[in-house]
mmCIF file with all atom_site columns, C-alpha atoms in Angstrom:
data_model
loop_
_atom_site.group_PDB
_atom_site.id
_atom_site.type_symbol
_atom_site.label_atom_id
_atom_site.label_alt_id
_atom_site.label_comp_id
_atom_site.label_asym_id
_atom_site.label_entity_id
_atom_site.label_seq_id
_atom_site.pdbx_PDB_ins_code
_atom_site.Cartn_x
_atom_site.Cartn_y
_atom_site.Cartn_z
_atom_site.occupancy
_atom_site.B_iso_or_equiv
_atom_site.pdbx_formal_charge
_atom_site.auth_seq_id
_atom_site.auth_comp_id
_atom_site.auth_asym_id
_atom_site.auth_atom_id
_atom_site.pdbx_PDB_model_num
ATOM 1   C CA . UNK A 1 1   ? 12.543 9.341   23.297 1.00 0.00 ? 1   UNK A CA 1
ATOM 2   C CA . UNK A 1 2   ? 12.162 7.088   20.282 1.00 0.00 ? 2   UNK A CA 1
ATOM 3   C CA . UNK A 1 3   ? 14.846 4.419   20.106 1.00 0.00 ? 3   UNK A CA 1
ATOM 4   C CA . UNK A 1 4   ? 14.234 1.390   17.382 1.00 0.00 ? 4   UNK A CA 1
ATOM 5   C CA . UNK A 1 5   ? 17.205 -1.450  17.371 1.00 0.00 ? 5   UNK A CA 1
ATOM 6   C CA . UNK A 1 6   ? 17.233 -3.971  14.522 1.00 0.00 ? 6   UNK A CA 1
ATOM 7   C CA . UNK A 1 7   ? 18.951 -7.256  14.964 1.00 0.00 ? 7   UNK A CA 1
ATOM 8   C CA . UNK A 1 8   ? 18.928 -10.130 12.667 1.00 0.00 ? 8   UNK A CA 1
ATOM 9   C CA . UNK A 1 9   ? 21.129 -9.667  9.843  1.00 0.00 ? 9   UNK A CA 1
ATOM 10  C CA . UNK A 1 10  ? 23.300 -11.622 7.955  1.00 0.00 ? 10  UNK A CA 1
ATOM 11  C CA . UNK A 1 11  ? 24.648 -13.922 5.058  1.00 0.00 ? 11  UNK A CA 1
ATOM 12  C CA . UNK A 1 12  ? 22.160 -17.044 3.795  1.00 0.00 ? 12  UNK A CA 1
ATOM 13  C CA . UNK A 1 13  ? 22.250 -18.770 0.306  1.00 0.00 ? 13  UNK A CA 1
ATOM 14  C CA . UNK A 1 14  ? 19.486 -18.149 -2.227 1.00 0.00 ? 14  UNK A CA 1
ATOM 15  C CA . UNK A 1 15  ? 16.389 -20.082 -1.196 1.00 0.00 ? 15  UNK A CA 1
ATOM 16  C CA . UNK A 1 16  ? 17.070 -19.643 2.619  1.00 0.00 ? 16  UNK A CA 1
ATOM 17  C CA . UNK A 1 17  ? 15.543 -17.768 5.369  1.00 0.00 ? 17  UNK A CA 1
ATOM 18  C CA . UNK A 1 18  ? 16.283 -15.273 8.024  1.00 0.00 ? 18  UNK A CA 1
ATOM 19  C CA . UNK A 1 19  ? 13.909 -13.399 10.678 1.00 0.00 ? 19  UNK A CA 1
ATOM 20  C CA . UNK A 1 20  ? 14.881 -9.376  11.674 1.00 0.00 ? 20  UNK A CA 1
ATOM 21  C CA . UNK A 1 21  ? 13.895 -7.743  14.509 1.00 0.00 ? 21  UNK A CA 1
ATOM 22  C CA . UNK A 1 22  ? 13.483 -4.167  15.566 1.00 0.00 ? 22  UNK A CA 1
ATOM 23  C CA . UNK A 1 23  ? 13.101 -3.635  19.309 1.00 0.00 ? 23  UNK A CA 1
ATOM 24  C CA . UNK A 1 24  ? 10.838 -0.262  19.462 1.00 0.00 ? 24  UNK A CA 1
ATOM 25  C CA . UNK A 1 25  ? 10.615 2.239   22.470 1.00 0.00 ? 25  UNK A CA 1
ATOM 26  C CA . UNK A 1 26  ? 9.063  5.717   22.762 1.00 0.00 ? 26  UNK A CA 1
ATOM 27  C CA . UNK A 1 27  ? 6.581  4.752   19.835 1.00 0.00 ? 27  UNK A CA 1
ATOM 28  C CA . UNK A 1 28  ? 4.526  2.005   20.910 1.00 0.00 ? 28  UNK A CA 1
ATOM 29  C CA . UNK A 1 29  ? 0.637  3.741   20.804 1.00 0.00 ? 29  UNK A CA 1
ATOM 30  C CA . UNK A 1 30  ? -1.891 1.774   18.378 1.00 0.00 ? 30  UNK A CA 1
ATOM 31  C CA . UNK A 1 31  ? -2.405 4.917   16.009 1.00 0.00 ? 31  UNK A CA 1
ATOM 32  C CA . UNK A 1 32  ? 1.311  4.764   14.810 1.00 0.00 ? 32  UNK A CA 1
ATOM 33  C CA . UNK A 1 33  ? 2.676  3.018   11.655 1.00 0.00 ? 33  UNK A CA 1
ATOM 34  C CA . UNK A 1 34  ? 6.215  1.430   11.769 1.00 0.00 ? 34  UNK A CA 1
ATOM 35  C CA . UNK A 1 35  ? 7.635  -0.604  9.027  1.00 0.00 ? 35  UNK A CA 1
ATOM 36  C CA . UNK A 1 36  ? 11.045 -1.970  7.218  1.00 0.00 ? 36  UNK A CA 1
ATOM 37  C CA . UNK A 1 37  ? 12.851 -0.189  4.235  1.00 0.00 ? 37  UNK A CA 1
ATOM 38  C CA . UNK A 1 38  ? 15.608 -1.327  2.329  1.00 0.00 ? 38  UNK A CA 1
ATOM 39  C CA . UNK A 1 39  ? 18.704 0.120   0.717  1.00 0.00 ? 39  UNK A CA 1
ATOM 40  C CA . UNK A 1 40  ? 20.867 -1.766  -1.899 1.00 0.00 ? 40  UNK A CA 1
ATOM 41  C CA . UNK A 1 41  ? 24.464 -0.194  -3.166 1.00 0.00 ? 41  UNK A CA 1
ATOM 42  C CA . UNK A 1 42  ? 22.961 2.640   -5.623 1.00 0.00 ? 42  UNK A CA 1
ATOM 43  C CA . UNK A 1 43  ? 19.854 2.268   -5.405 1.00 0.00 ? 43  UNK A CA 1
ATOM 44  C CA . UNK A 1 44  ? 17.190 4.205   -3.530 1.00 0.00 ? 44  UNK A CA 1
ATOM 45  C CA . UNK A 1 45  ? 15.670 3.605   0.079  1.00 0.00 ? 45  UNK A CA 1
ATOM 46  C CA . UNK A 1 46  ? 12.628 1.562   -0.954 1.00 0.00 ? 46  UNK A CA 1
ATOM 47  C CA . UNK A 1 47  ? 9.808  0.234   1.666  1.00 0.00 ? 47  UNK A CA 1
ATOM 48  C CA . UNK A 1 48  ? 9.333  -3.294  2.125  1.00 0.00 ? 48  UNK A CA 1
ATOM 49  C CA . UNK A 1 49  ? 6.381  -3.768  4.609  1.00 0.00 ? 49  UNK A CA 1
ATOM 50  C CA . UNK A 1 50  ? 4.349  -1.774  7.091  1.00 0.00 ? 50  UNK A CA 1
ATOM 51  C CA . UNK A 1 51  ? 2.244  -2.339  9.600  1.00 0.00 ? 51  UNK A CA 1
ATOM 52  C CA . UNK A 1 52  ? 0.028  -0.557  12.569 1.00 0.00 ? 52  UNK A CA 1
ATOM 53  C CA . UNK A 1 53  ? 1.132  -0.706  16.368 1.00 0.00 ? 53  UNK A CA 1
ATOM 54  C CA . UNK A 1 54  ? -0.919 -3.251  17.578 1.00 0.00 ? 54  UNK A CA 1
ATOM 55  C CA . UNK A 1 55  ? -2.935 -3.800  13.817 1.00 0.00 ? 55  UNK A CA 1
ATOM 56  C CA . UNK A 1 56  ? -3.596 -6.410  12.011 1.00 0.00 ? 56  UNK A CA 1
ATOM 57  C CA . UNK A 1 57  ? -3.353 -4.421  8.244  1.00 0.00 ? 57  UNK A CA 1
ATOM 58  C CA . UNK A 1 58  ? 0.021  -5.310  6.367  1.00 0.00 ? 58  UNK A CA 1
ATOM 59  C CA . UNK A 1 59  ? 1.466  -3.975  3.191  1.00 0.00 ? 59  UNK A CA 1
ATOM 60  C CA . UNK A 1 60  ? 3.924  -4.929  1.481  1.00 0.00 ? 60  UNK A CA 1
ATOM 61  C CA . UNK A 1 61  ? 5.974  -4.089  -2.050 1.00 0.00 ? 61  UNK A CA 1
ATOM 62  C CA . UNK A 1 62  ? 5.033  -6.379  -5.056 1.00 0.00 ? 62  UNK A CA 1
ATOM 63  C CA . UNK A 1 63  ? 8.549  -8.142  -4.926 1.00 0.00 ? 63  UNK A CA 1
ATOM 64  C CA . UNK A 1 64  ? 8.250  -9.813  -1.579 1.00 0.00 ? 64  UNK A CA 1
ATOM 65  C CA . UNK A 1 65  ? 4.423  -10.267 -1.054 1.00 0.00 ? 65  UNK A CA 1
ATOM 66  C CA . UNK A 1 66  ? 4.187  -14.473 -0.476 1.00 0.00 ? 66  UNK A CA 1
ATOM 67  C CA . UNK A 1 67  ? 7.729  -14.248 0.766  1.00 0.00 ? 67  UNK A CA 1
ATOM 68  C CA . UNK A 1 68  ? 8.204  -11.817 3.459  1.00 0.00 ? 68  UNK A CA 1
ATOM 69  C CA . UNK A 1 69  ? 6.122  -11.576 6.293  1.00 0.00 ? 69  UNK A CA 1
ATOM 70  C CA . UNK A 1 70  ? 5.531  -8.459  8.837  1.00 0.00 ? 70  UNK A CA 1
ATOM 71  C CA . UNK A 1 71  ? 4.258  -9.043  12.502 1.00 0.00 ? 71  UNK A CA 1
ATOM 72  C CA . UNK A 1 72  ? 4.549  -6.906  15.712 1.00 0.00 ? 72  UNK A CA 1
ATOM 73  C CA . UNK A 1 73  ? 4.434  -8.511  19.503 1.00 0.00 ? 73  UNK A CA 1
ATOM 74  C CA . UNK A 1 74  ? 4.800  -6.524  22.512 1.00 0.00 ? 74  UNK A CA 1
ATOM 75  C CA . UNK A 1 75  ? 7.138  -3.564  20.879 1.00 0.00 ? 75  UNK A CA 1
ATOM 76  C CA . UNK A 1 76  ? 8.563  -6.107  19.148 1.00 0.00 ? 76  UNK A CA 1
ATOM 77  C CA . UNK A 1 77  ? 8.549  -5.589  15.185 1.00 0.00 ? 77  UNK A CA 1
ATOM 78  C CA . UNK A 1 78  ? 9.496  -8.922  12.905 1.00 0.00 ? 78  UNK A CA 1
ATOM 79  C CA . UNK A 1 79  ? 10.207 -9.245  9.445  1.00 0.00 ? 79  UNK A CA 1
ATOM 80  C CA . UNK A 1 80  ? 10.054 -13.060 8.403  1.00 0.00 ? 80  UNK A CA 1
ATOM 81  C CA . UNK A 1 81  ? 12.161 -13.661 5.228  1.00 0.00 ? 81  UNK A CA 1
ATOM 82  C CA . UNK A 1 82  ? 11.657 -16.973 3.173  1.00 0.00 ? 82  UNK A CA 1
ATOM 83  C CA . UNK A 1 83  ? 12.683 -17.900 0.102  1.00 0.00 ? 83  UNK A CA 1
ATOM 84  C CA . UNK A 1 84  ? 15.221 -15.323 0.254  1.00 0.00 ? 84  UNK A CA 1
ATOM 85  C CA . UNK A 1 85  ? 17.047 -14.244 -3.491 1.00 0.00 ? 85  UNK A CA 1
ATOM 86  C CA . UNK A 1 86  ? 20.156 -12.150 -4.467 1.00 0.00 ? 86  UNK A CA 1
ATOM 87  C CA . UNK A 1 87  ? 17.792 -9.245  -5.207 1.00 0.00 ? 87  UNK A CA 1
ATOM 88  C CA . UNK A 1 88  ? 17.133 -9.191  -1.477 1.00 0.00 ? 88  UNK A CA 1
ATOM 89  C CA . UNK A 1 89  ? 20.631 -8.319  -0.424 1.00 0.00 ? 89  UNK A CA 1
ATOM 90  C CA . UNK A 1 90  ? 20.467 -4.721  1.148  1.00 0.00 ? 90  UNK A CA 1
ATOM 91  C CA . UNK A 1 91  ? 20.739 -2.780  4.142  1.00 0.00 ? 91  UNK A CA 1
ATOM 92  C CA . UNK A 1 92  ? 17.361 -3.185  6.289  1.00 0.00 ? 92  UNK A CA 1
ATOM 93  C CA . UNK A 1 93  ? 16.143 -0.442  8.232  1.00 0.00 ? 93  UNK A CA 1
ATOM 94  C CA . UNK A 1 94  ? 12.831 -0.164  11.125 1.00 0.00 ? 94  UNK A CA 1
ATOM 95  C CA . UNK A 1 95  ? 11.481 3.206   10.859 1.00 0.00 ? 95  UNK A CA 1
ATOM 96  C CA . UNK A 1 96  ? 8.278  4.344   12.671 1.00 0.00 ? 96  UNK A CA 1
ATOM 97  C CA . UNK A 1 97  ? 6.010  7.508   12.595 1.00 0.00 ? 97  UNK A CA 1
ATOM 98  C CA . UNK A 1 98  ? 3.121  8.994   14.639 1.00 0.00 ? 98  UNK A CA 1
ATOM 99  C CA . UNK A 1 99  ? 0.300  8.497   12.062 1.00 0.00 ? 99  UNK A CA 1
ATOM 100 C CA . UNK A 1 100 ? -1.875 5.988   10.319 1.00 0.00 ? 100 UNK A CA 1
ATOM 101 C CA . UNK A 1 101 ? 0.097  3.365   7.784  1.00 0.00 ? 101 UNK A CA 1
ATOM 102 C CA . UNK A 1 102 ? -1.700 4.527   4.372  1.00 0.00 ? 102 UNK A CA 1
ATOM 103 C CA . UNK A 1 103 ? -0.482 1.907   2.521  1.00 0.00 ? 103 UNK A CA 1
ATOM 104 C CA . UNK A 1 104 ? 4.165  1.779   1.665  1.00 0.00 ? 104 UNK A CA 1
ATOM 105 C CA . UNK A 1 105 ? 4.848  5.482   2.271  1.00 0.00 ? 105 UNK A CA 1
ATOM 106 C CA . UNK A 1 106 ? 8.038  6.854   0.832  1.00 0.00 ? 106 UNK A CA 1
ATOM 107 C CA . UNK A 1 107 ? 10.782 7.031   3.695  1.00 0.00 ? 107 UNK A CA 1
ATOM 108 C CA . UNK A 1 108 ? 10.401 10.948  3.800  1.00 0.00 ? 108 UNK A CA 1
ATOM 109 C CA . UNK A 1 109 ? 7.148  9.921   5.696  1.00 0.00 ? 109 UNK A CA 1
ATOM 110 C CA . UNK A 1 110 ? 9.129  8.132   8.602  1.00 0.00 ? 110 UNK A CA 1
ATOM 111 C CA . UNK A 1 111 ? 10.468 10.501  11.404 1.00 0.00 ? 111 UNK A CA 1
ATOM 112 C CA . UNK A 1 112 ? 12.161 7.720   13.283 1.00 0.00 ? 112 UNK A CA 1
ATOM 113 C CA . UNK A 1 113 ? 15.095 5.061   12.150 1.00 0.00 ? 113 UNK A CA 1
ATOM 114 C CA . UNK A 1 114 ? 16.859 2.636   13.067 1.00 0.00 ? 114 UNK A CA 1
ATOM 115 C CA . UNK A 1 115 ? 20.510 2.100   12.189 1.00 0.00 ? 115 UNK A CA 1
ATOM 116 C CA . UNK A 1 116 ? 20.115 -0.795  10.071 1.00 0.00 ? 116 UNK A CA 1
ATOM 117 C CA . UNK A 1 117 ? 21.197 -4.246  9.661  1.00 0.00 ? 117 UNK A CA 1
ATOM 118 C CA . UNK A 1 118 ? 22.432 -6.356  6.898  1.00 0.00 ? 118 UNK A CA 1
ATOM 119 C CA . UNK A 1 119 ? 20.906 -8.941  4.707  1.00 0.00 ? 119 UNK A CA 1
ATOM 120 C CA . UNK A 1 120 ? 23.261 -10.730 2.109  1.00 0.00 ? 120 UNK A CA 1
ATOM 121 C CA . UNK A 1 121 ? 21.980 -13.501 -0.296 1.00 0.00 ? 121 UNK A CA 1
ATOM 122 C CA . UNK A 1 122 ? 23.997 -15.131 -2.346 1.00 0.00 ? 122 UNK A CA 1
#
């Protein structure tokens, strides 16, 4: 049973920093990709950063690269925010699947999700 739990979330001025984290279970073999998406009022699900269980190999969407970092630790995946800006604010979301990262796959690609948290900058 795959189970993935953000935590995290939450309000920060422009220029700030925050750290989510997705507690993953059910999912945790080296051949699997897990990642974070985001979703802002109206606009599409879009992926922010991915990385393999246990891997080393990060991607991450032109708009956050320099700012955002992605790290996993004992079923533990992070998403390290800095320098945080308005364009940010949107519903965060872990999602994992049972193949190879190939690069920022669409979120069709992702079987598994978790319910999301918030991030508001303003």
């Amino acid at each position: 049973h795959v189970q993935l739990v953000e935590s995290g979330g939450g309000s920060v001025q422009a220029g700030g920093s925050l750290r989510l984290s997705c507690e993953v279970s059910g999912i945790t073999e080296g051949t699997n990709c897990i990642g974070w998406f985001r979703q802002a009022p109206g606009k599409e699900r879009e992926g922010v950063a991915a990385i393999m269980i246990l891997g080393a190999t990060t991607y991450y969407t032109d708009s956050v690269k320099g700012r955002f970092t992605i790290s996993e630790d004992n079923a533990i995946l992070y998403l390290q925010m800095n320098n945080l800006k308005s364009e940010d604010t949107a519903m965060y979301y872990c999602a994992a699947r049972r193949n190879f990262c190939t690069g920022l796959s669409a979120p069709a690609d992702f079987a598994y999700w978790g319910q999301g948290t918030q991030v508001t900058v303003s």
